[in-house]
Short mmCIF file of C-alpha atoms and ligand atoms in Angstrom, two decimals:
data_model
loop_
_atom_site.label_atom_id
_atom_site.label_comp_id
_atom_site.label_asym_id
_atom_site.label_seq_id
_atom_site.Cartn_x
_atom_site.Cartn_y
_atom_site.Cartn_z
CA MET Z 1 59.04 17.73 118.17
CA THR Z 2 60.47 13.98 119.91
CA ASP Z 3 61.61 14.43 123.56
CA PHE Z 4 65.59 13.88 122.55
CA LEU Z 5 65.45 16.64 119.69
CA LYS Z 6 63.60 19.35 121.98
CA LYS Z 7 66.54 18.03 124.99
CA ALA Z 8 69.31 18.39 122.79
CA GLN Z 9 67.64 21.82 121.84
CA GLU Z 10 67.00 22.89 125.48
CA LEU Z 11 71.06 21.69 125.83
CA PHE Z 12 71.86 23.92 122.83
CA PRO Z 13 73.76 26.66 124.97
CA TYR Z 14 75.64 24.31 127.09
CA THR Z 15 76.72 22.39 124.04
CA GLN Z 16 78.00 25.35 122.01
CA ALA Z 17 79.51 26.91 125.18
CA MET Z 18 81.48 23.64 125.63
CA ARG Z 19 82.30 23.36 122.24
CA ARG Z 20 83.34 26.63 122.11
CA ASP Z 21 86.05 25.73 125.01
CA PHE Z 22 87.29 23.13 123.92
CA HIS Z 23 88.13 25.10 120.56
CA VAL Z 24 89.89 27.74 122.15
CA HIS Z 25 92.15 25.30 124.25
CA PRO Z 26 92.72 22.48 121.52
CA GLU Z 27 95.16 19.67 122.97
CA LEU Z 28 97.27 17.19 120.53
CA GLY Z 29 96.75 13.35 120.46
CA PHE Z 30 97.51 11.79 124.29
CA LYS Z 31 97.79 15.26 125.75
CA GLU Z 32 94.30 16.19 126.27
CA ILE Z 33 94.70 16.92 130.13
CA ARG Z 34 92.59 19.95 130.39
CA THR Z 35 89.81 18.58 127.96
CA GLY Z 36 90.03 15.22 129.48
CA GLY Z 37 89.77 17.23 133.25
CA ILE Z 38 86.77 18.97 132.08
CA VAL Z 39 84.73 15.78 130.88
CA ALA Z 40 85.59 13.87 133.80
CA LYS Z 41 84.24 17.02 136.13
CA GLU Z 42 81.11 17.38 133.98
CA LEU Z 43 80.53 13.58 134.13
CA GLU Z 44 80.90 13.37 137.98
CA ALA Z 45 78.85 16.47 138.46
CA LEU Z 46 76.22 13.82 136.84
CA GLY Z 47 76.88 11.36 138.92
CA ILE Z 48 78.39 9.32 136.42
CA GLU Z 49 80.99 7.03 137.60
CA VAL Z 50 84.57 7.96 135.94
CA THR Z 51 87.47 6.05 135.19
CA LYS Z 52 90.39 8.79 133.90
CA GLY Z 53 93.64 7.58 132.51
CA VAL Z 54 92.30 5.07 130.02
CA GLY Z 55 94.44 4.74 126.90
CA LYS Z 56 96.67 7.49 128.54
CA THR Z 57 94.36 10.74 128.65
CA GLY Z 58 91.10 9.29 128.20
CA VAL Z 59 88.00 9.22 129.98
CA VAL Z 60 85.20 6.40 130.68
CA GLY Z 61 81.93 7.13 132.19
CA PHE Z 62 80.10 4.48 133.32
CA LEU Z 63 76.18 4.99 133.38
CA GLU Z 64 73.87 2.13 134.81
CA GLY Z 65 70.15 1.66 133.47
CA ALA Z 66 67.81 1.13 136.21
CA LYS Z 67 67.09 -2.04 134.44
CA PRO Z 68 69.57 -4.83 133.25
CA GLY Z 69 70.57 -5.49 129.74
CA PRO Z 70 73.61 -4.80 127.32
CA THR Z 71 76.04 -2.60 127.50
CA VAL Z 72 76.53 0.58 124.80
CA LEU Z 73 79.91 2.15 124.15
CA LEU Z 74 79.22 5.63 123.16
CA ARG Z 75 82.43 7.07 121.61
CA PHE Z 76 83.46 10.59 121.37
CA ASP Z 77 87.16 11.71 120.21
CA MET Z 78 88.83 14.38 122.05
CA ASP Z 79 92.18 15.25 120.29
CA ALA Z 80 93.17 18.37 117.95
CA LEU Z 81 95.60 18.83 114.83
CA PRO Z 82 99.06 20.27 114.42
CA ILE Z 83 97.19 22.93 112.31
CA THR Z 84 97.86 26.78 112.61
CA GLU Z 85 94.05 28.12 112.82
CA ASP Z 86 93.30 30.73 110.06
CA THR Z 87 89.85 31.43 110.98
CA ASN Z 88 88.12 34.40 112.32
CA ALA Z 89 86.17 32.87 114.81
CA GLU Z 90 85.73 34.61 118.01
CA TYR Z 91 86.23 31.29 119.66
CA THR Z 92 90.03 30.83 117.77
CA SER Z 93 92.71 28.76 119.09
CA GLU Z 94 94.79 30.24 121.99
CA ASN Z 95 97.71 27.29 121.32
CA ALA Z 96 99.60 28.10 118.77
CA GLY Z 97 100.10 25.99 116.30
CA VAL Z 98 97.35 23.30 117.45
CA MET Z 99 93.75 23.83 115.92
CA HIS Z 100 90.59 21.64 116.26
CA ALA Z 101 90.48 21.41 112.61
CA CYS Z 102 88.28 18.09 112.25
CA GLY Z 103 85.18 18.79 114.67
CA HIS Z 104 86.57 16.64 117.62
CA ASP Z 105 85.52 19.85 119.72
CA GLY Z 106 81.70 19.18 118.98
CA HIS Z 107 82.17 15.72 119.83
CA THR Z 108 83.51 15.82 122.57
CA ALA Z 109 80.91 18.65 123.42
CA MET Z 110 77.98 16.63 121.91
CA GLY Z 111 79.22 13.52 124.15
CA LEU Z 112 78.90 15.74 127.47
CA THR Z 113 75.31 16.32 126.34
CA VAL Z 114 74.34 13.12 125.60
CA ALA Z 115 75.75 12.62 129.02
CA LYS Z 116 73.41 14.70 130.09
CA ILE Z 117 70.07 13.63 128.38
CA LEU Z 118 70.77 9.77 129.15
CA ASN Z 119 71.68 10.53 132.59
CA GLU Z 120 67.90 12.33 132.90
CA TYR Z 121 66.73 9.11 131.23
CA LYS Z 122 68.72 6.25 133.12
CA ASN Z 123 64.92 5.00 134.89
CA GLU Z 124 64.41 4.09 131.47
CA LEU Z 125 67.43 2.13 130.17
CA ALA Z 126 67.39 -1.42 130.29
CA GLY Z 127 71.34 -1.63 130.00
CA ASN Z 128 74.33 0.60 130.74
CA VAL Z 129 75.94 2.76 128.82
CA LYS Z 130 79.85 3.59 128.64
CA PHE Z 131 80.89 7.12 127.77
CA CYS Z 132 84.30 6.48 125.68
CA PHE Z 133 86.39 9.84 125.63
CA GLN Z 134 89.04 9.05 123.29
CA PRO Z 135 92.44 10.59 122.76
CA SER Z 136 94.44 10.83 119.37
CA GLU Z 137 92.05 9.34 116.93
CA GLU Z 138 94.19 11.54 114.57
CA GLY Z 139 97.72 10.22 116.15
CA PHE Z 140 97.08 6.00 114.80
CA ASN Z 141 99.21 4.82 111.63
CA GLY Z 142 101.45 1.78 110.46
CA GLU Z 143 103.71 2.46 113.10
CA GLU Z 144 101.87 4.33 116.24
CA CYS Z 145 98.95 2.91 117.88
CA GLY Z 146 95.96 5.64 118.76
CA GLY Z 147 93.36 6.32 121.29
CA ALA Z 148 91.24 3.45 120.30
CA GLU Z 149 93.62 0.66 120.78
CA MET Z 150 95.29 2.30 123.49
CA MET Z 151 92.08 2.52 125.42
CA MET Z 152 91.15 -1.28 124.48
CA ARG Z 153 94.85 -2.52 125.85
CA ASP Z 154 93.44 -0.64 128.91
CA GLY Z 155 90.23 -2.98 128.95
CA VAL Z 156 87.69 -0.27 127.66
CA LEU Z 157 85.58 -2.88 125.82
CA ASP Z 158 85.87 -4.94 129.38
CA SER Z 159 84.13 -4.97 132.60
CA PRO Z 160 81.26 -4.91 131.99
CA LYS Z 161 81.88 -6.52 128.65
CA VAL Z 162 80.60 -4.19 125.66
CA ASP Z 163 78.03 -5.24 123.28
CA MET Z 164 77.46 -2.62 121.34
CA THR Z 165 79.10 0.41 120.01
CA LEU Z 166 77.68 3.91 118.64
CA SER Z 167 80.12 6.83 117.09
CA MET Z 168 79.51 9.70 114.38
CA HIS Z 169 81.30 12.17 112.62
CA LEU Z 170 80.48 15.87 111.82
CA TRP Z 171 80.84 15.69 108.15
CA ASN Z 172 81.43 19.13 106.82
CA GLU Z 173 81.33 17.67 103.26
CA MET Z 174 77.89 17.81 103.40
CA PRO Z 175 75.04 20.39 104.79
CA LEU Z 176 73.57 20.89 107.98
CA GLY Z 177 70.76 18.59 108.03
CA TRP Z 178 71.94 15.74 106.31
CA VAL Z 179 72.37 12.41 108.35
CA ASN Z 180 74.02 9.26 107.18
CA VAL Z 181 73.36 5.93 108.79
CA ALA Z 182 74.19 3.21 106.56
CA SER Z 183 75.24 -0.45 107.26
CA GLY Z 184 78.45 -2.28 105.79
CA PRO Z 185 81.28 -0.16 105.16
CA VAL Z 186 81.35 3.30 105.70
CA MET Z 187 85.81 4.03 105.51
CA ALA Z 188 88.44 2.05 103.99
CA GLY Z 189 91.03 -0.29 105.88
CA ALA Z 190 94.41 0.20 104.63
CA GLU Z 191 97.59 -2.02 105.44
CA GLU Z 192 101.21 -1.50 104.12
CA PHE Z 193 102.88 -4.66 102.98
CA HIS Z 194 106.78 -4.86 102.80
CA ILE Z 195 108.85 -7.92 100.94
CA LYS Z 196 112.04 -8.40 101.14
CA LEU Z 197 113.52 -11.39 99.13
CA THR Z 198 117.07 -12.73 100.22
CA GLY Z 199 118.98 -14.82 97.47
CA LYS Z 200 122.33 -15.81 96.69
CA GLY Z 201 124.49 -12.46 95.37
CA GLY Z 202 126.90 -12.87 92.44
CA HIS Z 203 128.32 -11.71 88.83
CA GLY Z 204 126.19 -11.00 86.30
CA ALA Z 205 127.47 -12.79 84.03
CA ALA Z 206 127.33 -15.86 86.10
CA PRO Z 207 123.72 -16.03 87.09
CA HIS Z 208 123.78 -19.66 87.29
CA THR Z 209 126.15 -19.64 90.46
CA THR Z 210 123.40 -16.97 92.21
CA ILE Z 211 120.15 -17.42 93.31
CA ASP Z 212 118.89 -14.27 91.74
CA PRO Z 213 115.88 -12.06 93.69
CA VAL Z 214 115.72 -9.74 91.03
CA THR Z 215 113.36 -12.74 88.53
CA ALA Z 216 111.77 -13.63 92.00
CA ALA Z 217 110.56 -10.19 93.01
CA MET Z 218 109.34 -9.55 89.14
CA GLN Z 219 107.16 -12.73 89.19
CA ILE Z 220 106.22 -12.22 92.79
CA ILE Z 221 105.08 -8.49 91.38
CA ASN Z 222 103.02 -9.61 88.47
CA ALA Z 223 101.38 -12.53 90.27
CA LEU Z 224 100.05 -9.95 93.17
CA GLN Z 225 98.35 -8.48 90.15
CA THR Z 226 95.96 -11.34 90.01
CA VAL Z 227 94.97 -10.80 93.59
CA VAL Z 228 92.09 -8.38 92.52
CA SER Z 229 91.52 -9.47 89.18
CA ARG Z 230 91.10 -13.04 89.79
CA ASN Z 231 90.68 -13.48 93.62
CA VAL Z 232 88.43 -10.60 94.47
CA SER Z 233 84.87 -10.96 93.43
CA PRO Z 234 84.20 -8.20 90.97
CA LEU Z 235 81.42 -6.96 92.91
CA ASP Z 236 83.69 -6.28 95.58
CA THR Z 237 86.35 -3.62 96.52
CA ALA Z 238 90.03 -3.98 96.84
CA VAL Z 239 93.39 -1.98 95.99
CA VAL Z 240 96.69 -3.81 95.91
CA SER Z 241 99.28 -1.50 94.89
CA VAL Z 242 103.22 -2.18 94.69
CA THR Z 243 104.52 1.30 95.18
CA SER Z 244 108.41 0.98 96.22
CA VAL Z 245 110.56 -1.41 94.50
CA ASP Z 246 114.47 -1.20 96.12
CA ILE Z 247 116.68 -3.67 94.48
CA GLY Z 248 120.45 -3.79 93.08
CA THR Z 249 122.61 -1.01 91.85
CA ALA Z 250 124.97 -2.19 89.37
CA PHE Z 251 124.31 -3.26 85.81
CA ASN Z 252 127.09 -6.35 86.87
CA VAL Z 253 125.90 -7.62 89.97
CA ILE Z 254 123.19 -9.40 90.70
CA PRO Z 255 122.04 -8.80 94.08
CA GLN Z 256 121.47 -10.71 97.40
CA GLU Z 257 118.32 -8.67 98.17
CA ALA Z 258 114.90 -7.51 96.49
CA LYS Z 259 112.62 -5.28 98.87
CA PHE Z 260 109.50 -4.06 97.51
CA GLY Z 261 106.35 -3.10 98.93
CA GLY Z 262 102.69 -1.17 98.99
CA THR Z 263 99.41 -0.60 100.33
CA ILE Z 264 96.40 -2.57 100.42
CA ARG Z 265 92.73 -1.05 100.74
CA THR Z 266 89.79 -2.76 101.28
CA PHE Z 267 86.20 -2.27 102.59
CA ASP Z 268 85.02 -5.43 103.69
CA LEU Z 269 86.97 -7.49 106.51
CA ASN Z 270 86.41 -10.68 104.76
CA VAL Z 271 87.96 -9.32 101.37
CA ARG Z 272 90.79 -8.18 103.62
CA LYS Z 273 91.74 -11.35 104.75
CA LEU Z 274 91.13 -12.93 101.33
CA VAL Z 275 93.54 -10.29 99.95
CA ILE Z 276 96.08 -10.99 103.02
CA GLU Z 277 95.95 -14.65 102.36
CA ARG Z 278 96.51 -14.52 98.87
CA ILE Z 279 99.71 -12.12 99.02
CA GLU Z 280 100.93 -14.80 101.82
CA LYS Z 281 100.53 -17.58 99.12
CA ILE Z 282 101.81 -15.49 96.31
CA THR Z 283 105.19 -14.42 97.92
CA HIS Z 284 106.11 -17.72 99.95
CA GLY Z 285 105.08 -19.98 97.17
CA ILE Z 286 106.78 -18.25 94.43
CA ALA Z 287 110.17 -17.10 96.60
CA GLU Z 288 110.04 -20.76 97.34
CA ALA Z 289 109.87 -21.87 94.01
CA MET Z 290 112.55 -19.73 92.94
CA GLY Z 291 114.87 -21.06 95.71
CA CYS Z 292 114.90 -17.31 97.93
CA LYS Z 293 113.97 -16.75 101.52
CA ALA Z 294 110.90 -14.38 101.80
CA GLU Z 295 109.85 -12.13 104.29
CA LEU Z 296 106.58 -10.30 104.17
CA LYS Z 297 105.16 -7.93 106.59
CA ILE Z 298 102.15 -6.36 106.77
CA VAL Z 299 101.59 -3.48 108.66
CA ARG Z 300 97.96 -2.72 109.63
CA VAL Z 301 97.12 1.29 109.61
CA THR Z 302 93.46 0.35 109.92
CA PRO Z 303 90.77 -1.56 109.62
CA ALA Z 304 87.64 -0.91 107.60
CA VAL Z 305 84.86 1.02 109.76
CA ALA Z 306 81.65 -1.68 108.91
CA ASN Z 307 78.70 -1.09 110.29
CA ASN Z 308 76.27 -4.11 112.03
CA ALA Z 309 73.22 -4.45 109.82
CA SER Z 310 71.02 -4.90 112.69
CA ILE Z 311 72.50 -2.02 114.71
CA THR Z 312 72.18 0.55 111.55
CA GLU Z 313 68.52 -0.53 111.25
CA LYS Z 314 67.61 0.39 114.52
CA VAL Z 315 69.65 3.52 114.12
CA GLN Z 316 67.82 4.34 111.23
CA ALA Z 317 64.22 4.01 112.58
CA THR Z 318 65.67 6.10 115.77
CA ALA Z 319 66.79 9.00 113.21
CA ARG Z 320 63.19 8.72 111.35
CA HIS Z 321 61.70 9.32 114.51
CA THR Z 322 64.12 11.64 116.40
CA LEU Z 323 64.88 13.81 113.59
CA PRO Z 324 61.88 14.07 111.47
CA ASN Z 325 63.28 16.82 109.75
CA ALA Z 326 66.31 15.76 108.61
CA ASN Z 327 67.69 14.26 105.26
CA LEU Z 328 68.54 11.12 106.14
CA ASP Z 329 70.64 9.16 103.79
CA THR Z 330 70.40 5.48 104.17
CA SER Z 331 73.03 4.69 101.33
CA GLY Z 332 76.23 3.49 101.21
CA TYR Z 333 78.26 7.17 101.94
CA LEU Z 334 82.18 5.70 101.56
CA THR Z 335 85.20 7.61 102.26
CA MET Z 336 88.54 6.73 102.19
CA GLY Z 337 89.20 8.52 105.08
CA ALA Z 338 90.88 6.42 107.84
CA GLU Z 339 89.13 6.15 111.51
CA ASP Z 340 90.39 4.17 114.28
CA MET Z 341 87.18 3.19 115.54
CA ALA Z 342 87.48 0.70 113.33
CA PHE Z 343 89.66 -1.26 115.95
CA MET Z 344 86.34 -1.22 118.37
CA GLN Z 345 83.90 -2.38 115.39
CA GLU Z 346 86.03 -5.01 114.55
CA LYS Z 347 85.44 -6.79 118.07
CA VAL Z 348 82.25 -5.39 118.93
CA ASP Z 349 79.02 -4.77 116.91
CA GLY Z 350 78.32 -1.18 116.04
CA CYS Z 351 77.18 1.87 114.09
CA TYR Z 352 79.17 4.71 112.98
CA PHE Z 353 77.25 7.51 111.50
CA PHE Z 354 77.98 10.95 109.97
CA ILE Z 355 76.17 14.51 110.70
CA GLY Z 356 76.53 16.80 107.97
CA SER Z 357 77.68 20.00 109.23
CA ASN Z 358 78.69 22.35 106.53
CA ASN Z 359 77.02 25.67 105.95
CA LYS Z 360 77.93 27.52 102.45
CA ASP Z 361 75.52 30.59 103.31
CA LYS Z 362 77.78 31.32 106.56
CA ASN Z 363 80.99 30.57 105.12
CA LEU Z 364 81.32 27.36 107.26
CA ASP Z 365 81.99 24.81 104.46
CA TYR Z 366 85.74 24.15 104.80
CA SER Z 367 87.30 20.61 104.56
CA HIS Z 368 88.17 18.56 107.89
CA HIS Z 369 91.84 19.25 107.85
CA HIS Z 370 91.98 22.80 106.90
CA PRO Z 371 93.18 25.96 108.87
CA LYS Z 372 89.62 27.32 108.21
CA PHE Z 373 87.71 24.81 108.93
CA ASP Z 374 84.62 25.30 110.93
CA PHE Z 375 81.24 23.95 111.22
CA ASP Z 376 77.69 25.18 112.11
CA GLU Z 377 76.92 24.62 115.34
CA GLN Z 378 73.51 23.30 115.06
CA ALA Z 379 74.71 20.56 113.53
CA LEU Z 380 75.59 19.78 117.50
CA VAL Z 381 71.77 19.49 117.88
CA ASN Z 382 71.24 16.67 115.47
CA GLY Z 383 74.17 14.86 116.54
CA ALA Z 384 73.72 14.73 120.55
CA ALA Z 385 69.66 14.13 119.66
CA LEU Z 386 70.58 11.01 117.58
CA MET Z 387 73.26 9.76 119.65
CA ALA Z 388 71.15 10.01 123.02
CA SER Z 389 68.15 8.57 121.59
CA ALA Z 390 69.53 5.84 119.44
CA ALA Z 391 71.15 4.67 122.67
CA ALA Z 392 68.08 4.73 124.77
CA ASP Z 393 66.54 3.01 121.69
CA LEU Z 394 69.29 -0.09 121.50
CA LEU Z 395 68.86 -0.06 125.72
CA LYS Z 396 64.55 -0.58 125.18
NI1 NI A 401 87.90 13.65 112.94
#
């Protein structure tokens, strides 16, 4: 057995106790006061330098290796969901209407375990580890910023500058023992777009006296269909859907305005860029030709989580060595689920991997965000061992 796996197994009672404590006391995004307090206390007890209040309730631990080298950020999310727990677990939530239904209790517990392992190993490290305990992963949407962005605003990627990131998710769609470490995109990026055309309204019987935003809107909506079919390579993936149209109400009135919008989904950052550029060109170009004024607002929900090839290869090598009995899957595993780690991985190269955590025999196979969600806690051993050894291997 490898050292890191052995260490994670020895620490399992600690990991499990922490996980269950967080599970009993779940906290919603940006309210992780108790959780963050425990995290800070546990890190400080190890002698790790702690900064609190990074991104509101986020906590950062900094471990300096014995030798100089790059800084790797390990991210663990801490927030729970507004769901009423319906499991019969002995560690069921005591906060009414709040539940760790995504496994972030496990992520936080694994983070503390990884900190213990790497702290013991610090004399071997050529570089530094930033333990990033992130609030409010579930909270982000087009309007509100989540914990990852909030921590970035507070400088989590700076001083010292972060060179690489590692992050993971327990994955209840797959069984205990399955581990996915794949390069390229793993989670889709999403945007909303909103277009408003302003023309000149008037009588439906006298179109020549108006600037008609209806016909301009139709031409734009039509032309938007060519973005995926004519601009994106057939080997790439993208979605551009116009999903709402709000134009005019009367049969004899040419309206002043036309509003419509939709969503964009992409995995690849370059494809995303291309799609946005084409939407901008089509919207403004056609609007101008038709004499309308166009306002285009693109609201980012999240970029895709895209894994860096060379870091991922290293993590794959680590996984083969650290978890020799795992079912290691290195093929792309795409999920449409959104994840705000994407914001950090957009700035810094990283690898986001999945740790299979369901166990059908124990009835632990409900999906994430289900009121009966629970996972096989042995997955925490795999996650902690792989995260600790991957960080150590990146700082050799
Ligand atoms: Ni989650």
